[in-house]
PDB file of C-alpha atoms in Angstrom:
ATOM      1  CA  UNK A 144       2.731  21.418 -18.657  1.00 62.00           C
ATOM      2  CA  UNK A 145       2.825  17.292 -18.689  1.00 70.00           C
ATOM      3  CA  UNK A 146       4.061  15.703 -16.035  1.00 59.00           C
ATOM      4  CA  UNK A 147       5.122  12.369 -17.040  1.00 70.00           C
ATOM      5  CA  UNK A 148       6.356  10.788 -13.768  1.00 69.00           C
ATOM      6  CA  UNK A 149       7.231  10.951  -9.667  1.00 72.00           C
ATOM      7  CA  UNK A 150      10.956  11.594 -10.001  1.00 69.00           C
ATOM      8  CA  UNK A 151      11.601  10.996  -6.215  1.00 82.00           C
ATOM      9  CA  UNK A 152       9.904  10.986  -3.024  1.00 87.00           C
ATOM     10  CA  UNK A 153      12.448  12.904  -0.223  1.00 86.00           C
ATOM     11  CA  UNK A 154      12.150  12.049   3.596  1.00 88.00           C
ATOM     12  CA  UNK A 155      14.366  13.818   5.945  1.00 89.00           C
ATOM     13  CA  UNK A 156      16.529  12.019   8.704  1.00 91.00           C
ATOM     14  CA  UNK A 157      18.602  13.480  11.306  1.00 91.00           C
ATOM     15  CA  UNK A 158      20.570  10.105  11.717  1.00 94.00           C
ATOM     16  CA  UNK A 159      21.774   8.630   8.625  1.00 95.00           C
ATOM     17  CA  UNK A 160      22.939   5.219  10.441  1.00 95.00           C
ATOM     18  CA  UNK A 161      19.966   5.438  12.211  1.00 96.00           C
ATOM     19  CA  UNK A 162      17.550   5.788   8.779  1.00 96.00           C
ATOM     20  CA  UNK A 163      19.787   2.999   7.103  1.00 96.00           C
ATOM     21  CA  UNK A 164      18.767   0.429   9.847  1.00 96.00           C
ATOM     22  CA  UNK A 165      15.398   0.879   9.772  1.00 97.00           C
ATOM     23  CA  UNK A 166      14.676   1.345   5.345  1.00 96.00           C
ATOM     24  CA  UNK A 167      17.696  -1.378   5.362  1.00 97.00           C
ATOM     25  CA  UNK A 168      17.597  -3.485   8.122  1.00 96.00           C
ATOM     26  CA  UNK A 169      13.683  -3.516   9.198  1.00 95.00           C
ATOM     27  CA  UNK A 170      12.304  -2.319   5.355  1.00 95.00           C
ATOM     28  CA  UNK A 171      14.346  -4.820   3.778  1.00 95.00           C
ATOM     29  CA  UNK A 172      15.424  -1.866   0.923  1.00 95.00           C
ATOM     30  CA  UNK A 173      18.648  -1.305  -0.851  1.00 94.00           C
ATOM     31  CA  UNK A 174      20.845   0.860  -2.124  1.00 93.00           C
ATOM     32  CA  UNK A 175      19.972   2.417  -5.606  1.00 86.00           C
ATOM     33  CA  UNK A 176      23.142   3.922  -7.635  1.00 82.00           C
ATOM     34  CA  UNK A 177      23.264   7.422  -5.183  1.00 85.00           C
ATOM     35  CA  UNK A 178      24.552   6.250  -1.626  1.00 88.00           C
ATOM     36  CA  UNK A 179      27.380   8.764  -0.734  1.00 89.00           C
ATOM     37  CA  UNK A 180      28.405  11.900   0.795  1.00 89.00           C
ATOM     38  CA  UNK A 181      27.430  15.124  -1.385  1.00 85.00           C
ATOM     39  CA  UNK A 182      29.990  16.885  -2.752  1.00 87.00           C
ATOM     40  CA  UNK A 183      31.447  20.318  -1.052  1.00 87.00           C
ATOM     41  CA  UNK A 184      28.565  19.422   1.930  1.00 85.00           C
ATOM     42  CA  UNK A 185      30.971  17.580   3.852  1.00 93.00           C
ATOM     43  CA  UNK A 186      28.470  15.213   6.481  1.00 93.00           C
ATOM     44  CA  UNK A 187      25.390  15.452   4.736  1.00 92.00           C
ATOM     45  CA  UNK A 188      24.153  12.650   2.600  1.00 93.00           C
ATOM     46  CA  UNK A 189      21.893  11.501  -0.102  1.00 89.00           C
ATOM     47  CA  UNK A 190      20.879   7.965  -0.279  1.00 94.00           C
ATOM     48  CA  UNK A 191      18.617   6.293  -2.880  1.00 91.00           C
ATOM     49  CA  UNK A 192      16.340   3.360  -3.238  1.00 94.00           C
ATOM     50  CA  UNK A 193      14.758   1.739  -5.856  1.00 90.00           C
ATOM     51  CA  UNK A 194      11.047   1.113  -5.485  1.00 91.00           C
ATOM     52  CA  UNK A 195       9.274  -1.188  -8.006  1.00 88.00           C
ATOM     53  CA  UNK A 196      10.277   1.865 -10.975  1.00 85.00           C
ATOM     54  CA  UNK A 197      10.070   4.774  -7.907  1.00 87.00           C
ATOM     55  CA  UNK A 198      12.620   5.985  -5.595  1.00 89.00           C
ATOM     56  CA  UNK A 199      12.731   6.759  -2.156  1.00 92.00           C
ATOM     57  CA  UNK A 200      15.963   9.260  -1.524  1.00 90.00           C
ATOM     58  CA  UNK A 201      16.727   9.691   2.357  1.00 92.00           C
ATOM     59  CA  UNK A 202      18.733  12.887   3.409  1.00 90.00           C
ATOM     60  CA  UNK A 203      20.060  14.615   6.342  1.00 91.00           C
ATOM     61  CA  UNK A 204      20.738  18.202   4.171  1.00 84.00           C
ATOM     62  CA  UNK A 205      16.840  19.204   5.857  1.00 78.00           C
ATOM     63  CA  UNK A 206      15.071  18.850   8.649  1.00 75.00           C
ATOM     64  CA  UNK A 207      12.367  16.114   9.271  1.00 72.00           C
ATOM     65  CA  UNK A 208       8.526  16.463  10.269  1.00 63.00           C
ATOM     66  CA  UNK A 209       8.932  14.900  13.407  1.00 59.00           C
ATOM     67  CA  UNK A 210       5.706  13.828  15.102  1.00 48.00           C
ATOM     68  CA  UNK A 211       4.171  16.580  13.999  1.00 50.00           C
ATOM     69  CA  UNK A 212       2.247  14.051  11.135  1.00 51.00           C
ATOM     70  CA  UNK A 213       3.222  17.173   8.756  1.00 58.00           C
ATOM     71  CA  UNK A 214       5.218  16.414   5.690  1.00 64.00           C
ATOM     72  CA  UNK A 215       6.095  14.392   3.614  1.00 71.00           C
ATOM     73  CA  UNK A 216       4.042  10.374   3.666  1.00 74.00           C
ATOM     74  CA  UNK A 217       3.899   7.902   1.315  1.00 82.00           C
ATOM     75  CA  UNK A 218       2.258   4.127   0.621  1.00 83.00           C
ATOM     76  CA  UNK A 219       4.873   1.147   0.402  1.00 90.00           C
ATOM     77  CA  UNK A 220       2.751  -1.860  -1.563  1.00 90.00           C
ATOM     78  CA  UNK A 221       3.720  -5.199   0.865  1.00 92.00           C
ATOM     79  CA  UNK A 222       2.925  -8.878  -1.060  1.00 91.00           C
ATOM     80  CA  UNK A 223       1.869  -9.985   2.718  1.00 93.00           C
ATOM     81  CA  UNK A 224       0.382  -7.174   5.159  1.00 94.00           C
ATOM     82  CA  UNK A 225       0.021  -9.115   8.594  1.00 96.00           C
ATOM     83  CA  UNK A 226       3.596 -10.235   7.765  1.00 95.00           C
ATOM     84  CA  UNK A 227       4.922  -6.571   7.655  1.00 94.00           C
ATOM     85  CA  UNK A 228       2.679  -6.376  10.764  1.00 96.00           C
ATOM     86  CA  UNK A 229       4.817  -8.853  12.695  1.00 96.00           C
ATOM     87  CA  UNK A 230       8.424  -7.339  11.170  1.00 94.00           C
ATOM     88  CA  UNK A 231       7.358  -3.959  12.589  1.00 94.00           C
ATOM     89  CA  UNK A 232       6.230  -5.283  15.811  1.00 96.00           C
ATOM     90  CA  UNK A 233       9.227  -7.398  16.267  1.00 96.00           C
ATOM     91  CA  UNK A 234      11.470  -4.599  15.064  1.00 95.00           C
ATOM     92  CA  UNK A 235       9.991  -2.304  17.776  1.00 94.00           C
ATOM     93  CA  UNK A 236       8.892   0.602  15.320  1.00 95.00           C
ATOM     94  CA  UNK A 237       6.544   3.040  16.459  1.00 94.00           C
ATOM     95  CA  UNK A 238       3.032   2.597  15.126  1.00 95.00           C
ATOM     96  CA  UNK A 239       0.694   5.592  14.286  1.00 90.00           C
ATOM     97  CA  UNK A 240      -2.526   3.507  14.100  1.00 89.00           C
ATOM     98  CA  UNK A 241      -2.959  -0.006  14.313  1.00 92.00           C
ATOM     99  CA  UNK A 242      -4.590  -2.422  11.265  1.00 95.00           C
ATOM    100  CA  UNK A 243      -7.310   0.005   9.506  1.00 88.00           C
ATOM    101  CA  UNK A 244      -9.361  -2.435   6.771  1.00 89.00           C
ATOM    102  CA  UNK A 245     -11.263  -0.489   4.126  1.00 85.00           C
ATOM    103  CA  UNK A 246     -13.209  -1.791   0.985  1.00 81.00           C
ATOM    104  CA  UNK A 247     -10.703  -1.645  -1.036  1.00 83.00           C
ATOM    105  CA  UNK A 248      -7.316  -2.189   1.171  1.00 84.00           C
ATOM    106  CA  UNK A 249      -5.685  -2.795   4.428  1.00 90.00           C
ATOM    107  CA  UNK A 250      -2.921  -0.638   5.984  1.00 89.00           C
ATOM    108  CA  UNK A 251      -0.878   0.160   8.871  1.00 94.00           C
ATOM    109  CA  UNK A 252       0.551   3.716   9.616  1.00 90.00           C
ATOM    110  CA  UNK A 253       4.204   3.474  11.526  1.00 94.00           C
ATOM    111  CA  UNK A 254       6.839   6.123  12.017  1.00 91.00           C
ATOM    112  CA  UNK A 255      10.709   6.218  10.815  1.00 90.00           C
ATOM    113  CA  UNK A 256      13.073   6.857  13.739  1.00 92.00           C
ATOM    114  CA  UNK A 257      12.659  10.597  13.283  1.00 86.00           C
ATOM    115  CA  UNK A 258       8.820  10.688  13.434  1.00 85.00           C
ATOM    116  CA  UNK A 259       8.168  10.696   9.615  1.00 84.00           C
ATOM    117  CA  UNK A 260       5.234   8.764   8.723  1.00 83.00           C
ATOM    118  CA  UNK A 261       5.057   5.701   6.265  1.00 87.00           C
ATOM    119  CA  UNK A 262       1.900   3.679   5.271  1.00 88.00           C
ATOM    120  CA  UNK A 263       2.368  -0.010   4.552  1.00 91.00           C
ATOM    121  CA  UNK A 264      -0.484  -0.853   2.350  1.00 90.00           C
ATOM    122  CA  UNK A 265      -2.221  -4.181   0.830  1.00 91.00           C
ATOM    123  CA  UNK A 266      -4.634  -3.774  -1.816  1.00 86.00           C
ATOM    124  CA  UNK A 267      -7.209  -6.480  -1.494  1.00 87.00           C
ATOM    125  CA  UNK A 268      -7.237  -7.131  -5.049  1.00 79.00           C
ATOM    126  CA  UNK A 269      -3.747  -7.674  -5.688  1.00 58.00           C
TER     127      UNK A 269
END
């Protein structure tokens, strides 16, 4: 078996208003071409973005991790980390663990509104 590709990375949300605001409104994101309702599940959704050739897909059809930090996590590449910094601060999202520098990047580990965790990352050579 080959594996070519990440199809999709899934993170559950309890709130889909809620979620929207913060990938939307505090992430910046938008919609890919799957934003609606799914079909014969009436009130549960499935909402894509597109990710520099990846998508993210947000969904209230399962339950999130929580703060549990068990799950599902990814990376999110930012041109300007100590900007993100600020947009998270101002935005009031919950951090996991404040600036962590290693050789080879920088990151910050925050939390969506329903606890599951997202890395904003700057490689130092990019």
């Amino acid at each position: 078996m080959k594996i070519n590709e990440i199809a999709f990375v899934g993170y559950p949300v309890t709130d889909v208003q809620r979620a929207r605001g913060f990938y939307e409104g505090v992430l910046g994101l938008s919609t890919g071409e799957y934003d609606e309702e799914i079909k014969g599940m009436p009130g549960k959704y499935w909402i894509e973005y597109d990710i520099g050739g990846a998508t993210l897909a947000i969904s209230n059809t399962w339950e999130p991790a929580g703060q549990s930090q068990k799950g599902p996590s990814m990376a999110l590449e930012v041109e300007d980390l100590d900007e993100a910094i600020e947009k998270m601060k101002s935005s009031e999202v919950d951090f996991v663990s404040e600036k962590i520098e290693t050789p080879v990047c920088a990151f910050i580990m925050v939390a969506d509104p329903d606890g599951n965790p997202l890395t904003i990352h700057k490689r130092k050579n990019s």
